Coordinates of C-alpha atoms and ligand atoms in Angstrom, one line a residue:
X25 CA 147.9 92.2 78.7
X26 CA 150.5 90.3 77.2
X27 CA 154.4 90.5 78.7
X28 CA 155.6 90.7 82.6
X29 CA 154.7 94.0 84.8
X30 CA 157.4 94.3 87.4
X31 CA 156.3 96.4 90.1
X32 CA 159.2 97.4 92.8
X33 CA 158.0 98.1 96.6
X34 CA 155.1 96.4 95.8
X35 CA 154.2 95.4 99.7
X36 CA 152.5 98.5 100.4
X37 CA 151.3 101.5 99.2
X38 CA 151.2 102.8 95.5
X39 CA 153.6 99.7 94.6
X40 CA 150.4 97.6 96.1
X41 CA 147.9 99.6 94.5
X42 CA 149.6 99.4 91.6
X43 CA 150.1 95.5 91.1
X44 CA 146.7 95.1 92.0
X45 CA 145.0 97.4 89.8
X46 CA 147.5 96.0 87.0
X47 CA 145.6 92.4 87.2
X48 CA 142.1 94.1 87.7
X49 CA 143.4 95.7 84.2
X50 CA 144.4 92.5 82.1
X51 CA 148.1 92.2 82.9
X52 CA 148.6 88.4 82.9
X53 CA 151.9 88.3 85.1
X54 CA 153.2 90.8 87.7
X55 CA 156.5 90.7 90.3
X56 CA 155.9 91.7 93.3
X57 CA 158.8 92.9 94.6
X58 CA 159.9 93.6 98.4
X59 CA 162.1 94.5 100.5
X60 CA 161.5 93.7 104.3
X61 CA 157.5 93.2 104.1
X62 CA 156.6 89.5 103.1
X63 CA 153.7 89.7 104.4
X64 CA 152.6 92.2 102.5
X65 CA 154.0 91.1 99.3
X66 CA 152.0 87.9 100.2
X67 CA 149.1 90.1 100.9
X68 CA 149.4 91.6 97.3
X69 CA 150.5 88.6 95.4
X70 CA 147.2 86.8 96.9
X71 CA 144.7 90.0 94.9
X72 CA 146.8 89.9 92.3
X73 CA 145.8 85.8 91.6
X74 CA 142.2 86.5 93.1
X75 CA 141.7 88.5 89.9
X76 CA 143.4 85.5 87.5
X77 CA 146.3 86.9 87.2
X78 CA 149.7 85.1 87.7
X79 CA 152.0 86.6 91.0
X80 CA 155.7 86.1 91.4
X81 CA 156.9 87.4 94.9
X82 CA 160.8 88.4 94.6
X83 CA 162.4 89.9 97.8
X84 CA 165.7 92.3 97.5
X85 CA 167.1 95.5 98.7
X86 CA 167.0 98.0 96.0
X87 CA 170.2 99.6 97.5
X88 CA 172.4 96.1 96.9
X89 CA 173.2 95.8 93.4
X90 CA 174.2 91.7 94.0
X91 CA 170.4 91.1 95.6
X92 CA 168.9 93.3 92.5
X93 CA 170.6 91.2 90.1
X94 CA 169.7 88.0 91.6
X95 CA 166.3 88.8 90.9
X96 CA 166.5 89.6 87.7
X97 CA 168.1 86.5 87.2
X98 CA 164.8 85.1 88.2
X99 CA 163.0 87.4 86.0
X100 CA 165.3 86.2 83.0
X101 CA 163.9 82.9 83.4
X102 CA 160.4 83.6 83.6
X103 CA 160.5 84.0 79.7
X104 CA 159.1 87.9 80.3
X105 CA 158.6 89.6 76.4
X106 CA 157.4 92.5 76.8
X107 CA 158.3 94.3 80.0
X108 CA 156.6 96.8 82.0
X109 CA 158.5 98.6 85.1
X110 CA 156.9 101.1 88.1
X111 CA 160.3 102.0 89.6
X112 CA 158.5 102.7 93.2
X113 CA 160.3 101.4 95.7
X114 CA 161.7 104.4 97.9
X115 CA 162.0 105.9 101.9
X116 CA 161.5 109.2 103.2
X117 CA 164.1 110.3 105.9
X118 CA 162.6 112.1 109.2
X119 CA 161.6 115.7 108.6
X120 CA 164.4 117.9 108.9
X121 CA 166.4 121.1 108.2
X122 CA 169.6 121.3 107.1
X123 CA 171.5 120.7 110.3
X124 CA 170.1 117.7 110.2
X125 CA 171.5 116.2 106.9
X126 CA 174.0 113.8 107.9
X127 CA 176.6 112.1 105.6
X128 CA 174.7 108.7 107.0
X129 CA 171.1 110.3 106.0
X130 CA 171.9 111.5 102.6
X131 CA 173.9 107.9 101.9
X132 CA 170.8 106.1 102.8
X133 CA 168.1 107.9 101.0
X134 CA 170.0 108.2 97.9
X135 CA 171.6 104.5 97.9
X136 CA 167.5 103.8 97.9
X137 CA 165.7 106.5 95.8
X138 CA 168.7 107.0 93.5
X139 CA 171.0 104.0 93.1
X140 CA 168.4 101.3 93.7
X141 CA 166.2 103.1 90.9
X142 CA 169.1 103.6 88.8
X143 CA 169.8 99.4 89.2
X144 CA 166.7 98.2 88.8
X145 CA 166.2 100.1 85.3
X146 CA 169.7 98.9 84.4
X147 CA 168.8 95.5 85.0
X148 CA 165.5 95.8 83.8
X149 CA 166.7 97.3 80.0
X150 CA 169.6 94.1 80.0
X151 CA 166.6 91.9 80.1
X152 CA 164.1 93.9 77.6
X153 CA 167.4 93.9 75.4
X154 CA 167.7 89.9 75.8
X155 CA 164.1 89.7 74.8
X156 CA 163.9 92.8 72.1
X157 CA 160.3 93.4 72.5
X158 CA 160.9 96.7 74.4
X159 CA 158.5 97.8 77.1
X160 CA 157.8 101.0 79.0
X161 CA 159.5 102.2 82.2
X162 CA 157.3 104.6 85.3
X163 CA 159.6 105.8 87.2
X164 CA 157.9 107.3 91.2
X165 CA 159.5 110.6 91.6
X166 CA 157.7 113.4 93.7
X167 CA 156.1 116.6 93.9
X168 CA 159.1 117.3 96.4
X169 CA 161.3 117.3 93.4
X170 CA 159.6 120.5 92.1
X171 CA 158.7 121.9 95.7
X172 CA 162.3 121.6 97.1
X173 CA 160.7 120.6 100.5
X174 CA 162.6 123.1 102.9
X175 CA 162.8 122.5 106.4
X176 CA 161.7 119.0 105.9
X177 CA 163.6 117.0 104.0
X178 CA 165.7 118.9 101.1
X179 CA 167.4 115.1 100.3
X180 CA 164.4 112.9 99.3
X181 CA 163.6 116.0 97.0
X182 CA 166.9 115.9 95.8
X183 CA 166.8 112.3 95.3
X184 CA 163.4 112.6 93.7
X185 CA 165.3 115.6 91.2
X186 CA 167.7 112.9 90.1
X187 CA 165.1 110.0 88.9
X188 CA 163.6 113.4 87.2
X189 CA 166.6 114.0 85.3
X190 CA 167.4 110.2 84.7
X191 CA 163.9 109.4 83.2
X192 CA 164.5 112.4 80.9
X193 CA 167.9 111.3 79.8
X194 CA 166.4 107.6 79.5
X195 CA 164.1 108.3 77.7
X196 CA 165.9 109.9 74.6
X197 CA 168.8 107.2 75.3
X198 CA 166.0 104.0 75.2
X199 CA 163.2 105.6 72.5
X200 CA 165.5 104.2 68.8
X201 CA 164.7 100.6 71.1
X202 CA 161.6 100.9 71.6
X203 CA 161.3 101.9 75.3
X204 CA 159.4 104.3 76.6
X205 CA 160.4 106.3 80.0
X206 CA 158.4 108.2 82.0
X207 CA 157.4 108.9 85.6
X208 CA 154.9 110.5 88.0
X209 CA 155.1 113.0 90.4
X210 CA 153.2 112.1 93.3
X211 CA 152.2 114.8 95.6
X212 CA 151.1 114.2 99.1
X213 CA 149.7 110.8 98.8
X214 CA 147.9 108.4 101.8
X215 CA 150.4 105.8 102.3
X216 CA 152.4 104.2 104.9
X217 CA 155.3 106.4 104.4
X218 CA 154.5 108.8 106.1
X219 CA 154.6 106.9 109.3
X220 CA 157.4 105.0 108.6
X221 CA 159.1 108.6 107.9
X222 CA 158.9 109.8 111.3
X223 CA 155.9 111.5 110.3
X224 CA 152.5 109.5 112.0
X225 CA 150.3 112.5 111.7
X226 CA 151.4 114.0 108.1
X227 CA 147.8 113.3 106.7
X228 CA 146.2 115.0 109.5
X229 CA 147.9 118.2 109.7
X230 CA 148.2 119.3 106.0
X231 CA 145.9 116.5 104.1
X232 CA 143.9 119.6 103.7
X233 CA 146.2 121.7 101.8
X234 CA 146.8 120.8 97.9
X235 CA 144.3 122.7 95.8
X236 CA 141.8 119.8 95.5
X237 CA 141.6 119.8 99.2
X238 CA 142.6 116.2 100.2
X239 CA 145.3 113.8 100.1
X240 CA 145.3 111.6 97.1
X241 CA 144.8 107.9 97.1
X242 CA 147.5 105.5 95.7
X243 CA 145.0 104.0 93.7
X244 CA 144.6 107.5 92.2
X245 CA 148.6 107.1 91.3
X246 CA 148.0 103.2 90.0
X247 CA 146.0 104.9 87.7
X248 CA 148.2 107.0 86.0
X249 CA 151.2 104.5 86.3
X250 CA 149.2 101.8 84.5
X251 CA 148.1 104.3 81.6
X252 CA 151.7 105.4 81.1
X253 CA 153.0 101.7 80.6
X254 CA 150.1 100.9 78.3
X255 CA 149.4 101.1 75.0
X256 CA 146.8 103.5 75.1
X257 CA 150.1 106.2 75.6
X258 CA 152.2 104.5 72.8
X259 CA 153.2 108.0 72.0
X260 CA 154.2 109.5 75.7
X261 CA 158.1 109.0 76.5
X262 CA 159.6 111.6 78.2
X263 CA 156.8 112.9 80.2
X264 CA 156.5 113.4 84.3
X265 CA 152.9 113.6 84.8
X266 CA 152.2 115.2 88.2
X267 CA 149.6 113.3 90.7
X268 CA 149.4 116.0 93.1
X269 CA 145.6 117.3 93.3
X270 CA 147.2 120.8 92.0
X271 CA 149.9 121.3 94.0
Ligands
NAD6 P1 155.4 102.9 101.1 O1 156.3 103.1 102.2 O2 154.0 102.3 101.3 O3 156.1 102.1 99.9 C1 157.4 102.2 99.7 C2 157.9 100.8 99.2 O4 159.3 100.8 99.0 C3 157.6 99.7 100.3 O5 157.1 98.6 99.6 C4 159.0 99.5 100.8 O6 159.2 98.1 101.3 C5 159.9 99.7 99.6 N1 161.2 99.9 99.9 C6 161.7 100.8 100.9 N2 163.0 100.7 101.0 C7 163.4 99.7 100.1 C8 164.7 99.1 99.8 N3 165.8 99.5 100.4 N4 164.7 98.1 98.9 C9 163.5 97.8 98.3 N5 162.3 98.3 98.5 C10 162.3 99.2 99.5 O7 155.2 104.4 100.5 P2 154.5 104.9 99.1 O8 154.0 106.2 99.5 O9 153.7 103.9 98.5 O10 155.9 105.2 98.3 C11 156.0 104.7 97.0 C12 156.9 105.7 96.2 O11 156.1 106.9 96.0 C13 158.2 106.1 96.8 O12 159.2 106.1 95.8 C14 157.9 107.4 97.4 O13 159.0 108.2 97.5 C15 156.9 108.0 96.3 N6 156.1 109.1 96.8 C16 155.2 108.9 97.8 C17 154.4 110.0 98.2 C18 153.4 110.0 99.3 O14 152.9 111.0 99.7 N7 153.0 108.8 99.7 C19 154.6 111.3 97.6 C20 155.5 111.4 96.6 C21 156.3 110.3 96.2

């Protein structure tokens, strides 16, 4: 496929899944973007040419603007066209009830999930403008947006309500250019995250429990992120398509 796929939180996880199944699929040129995991981003960057595909490994924290932008200064100069976005990147904060929200908590997950996602579409449309070729956005919202997630972490669904509301309003605010906006509710999906949100045994206790029976795979969310960006949905903006085996 012609143009530049930038994939954010691309280290692990469905951002991984997703840049690799993006070159398995004919994109030409991907960024693999990170945050703290080079290895990783390595680790992707290295499929992603195994398959023929040009990789560009860009490192920032979503949640600094000045680092965001200095990566899409980079991505200026790789002459992009058409662009593609996944807006993945995001954390999970320890389960918790509400006693447990503090100021510092909330700050973090929504200077990530929020702000960062907010950024990196900013930046990303300056660029699609510069190039006027439009492209198509995915934003990587979550089942907890609909859910609420009580008890365990009312924030990050929050957070996840937001880039629900912003792909919306995007979407009717980018469509006269030619850019399409959607995103994808994940629901409880086998990733790192998990871990990394306090949670080591997540998968074990309540994999069982969405309708279909079983956690879903991030490939299973590649595969819906990539039909959204691509031409075969040249008429979906404005859609969140739930990956959540029914729940
Ligand atoms: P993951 O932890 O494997 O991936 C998250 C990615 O975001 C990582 O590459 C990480 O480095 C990156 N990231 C974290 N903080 C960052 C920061 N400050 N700046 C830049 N990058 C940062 O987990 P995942 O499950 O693949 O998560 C991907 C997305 O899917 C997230 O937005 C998450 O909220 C969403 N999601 C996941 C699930 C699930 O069950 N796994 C369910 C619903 C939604």
């Amino acid at each position: 496929m012609s143009g530049l796929l930038i994939v954010t939180g691309a280290s692990t996880g469905i951002g991984a899944a997703t840049a690799r199944m993006a070159a398995f699929n004919g994109w030409q040129r991907i960024v693999v973007h990170y945050a703290h995991d080079k290895a990783g981003a390595d680790e992707t960057a290295a499929m992603v040419e195994s398959m023929g595909a040009q990789a560009y490994v860009v490192q920032a924290d979503v949640s600094n603007p000045k680092a965001v932008a200095k990566i899409f200064a980079q991505v200026a100069e790789m002459k992009p066209g058409r662009i593609g976005l996944v807006n993945n990147a995001g954390i999970v904060a320890p389960t918790g009830k509400l006693a447990d929200l503090t100021p510092e908590r909330v700050a973090q997950v929504f200077a990530v999930n929020v702000f960062g996602a907010i950024e990196v579409i900013r930046q990303t449309v300056a660029v699609m403008r510069d190039w006027g070729k439009g492209g198509a956005i995915v934003n990587i919202s979550s089942a907890a947006a609909r859910l609420g997630a009580a008890n365990q972490y009312v924030d990050y669904a929050a957070s996840k309500g937001a880039i629900d509301s912003l792909t919306l309003g995007l979407a009717d605010e980018l469509a006269p250019e030619g850019i399409r906006v959607n995103a994808i509710r994940p629901g409880l999906i086998d990733t790192p995250i998990h871990a990394k949100g306090g949670l080591p045994d997540r998968l074990d206790k309540i994999g069982h429990t969405p309708p279909l029976g079983r956690p879903g795979t991030a490939d299973e969310v590649a595969e819906a992120a990539l039909w959204l960006l691509s031409e075969r949905a040249s008429y979906v903006t404005r859609t969140i398509v739930d990956v959540a085996g029914g729940r």
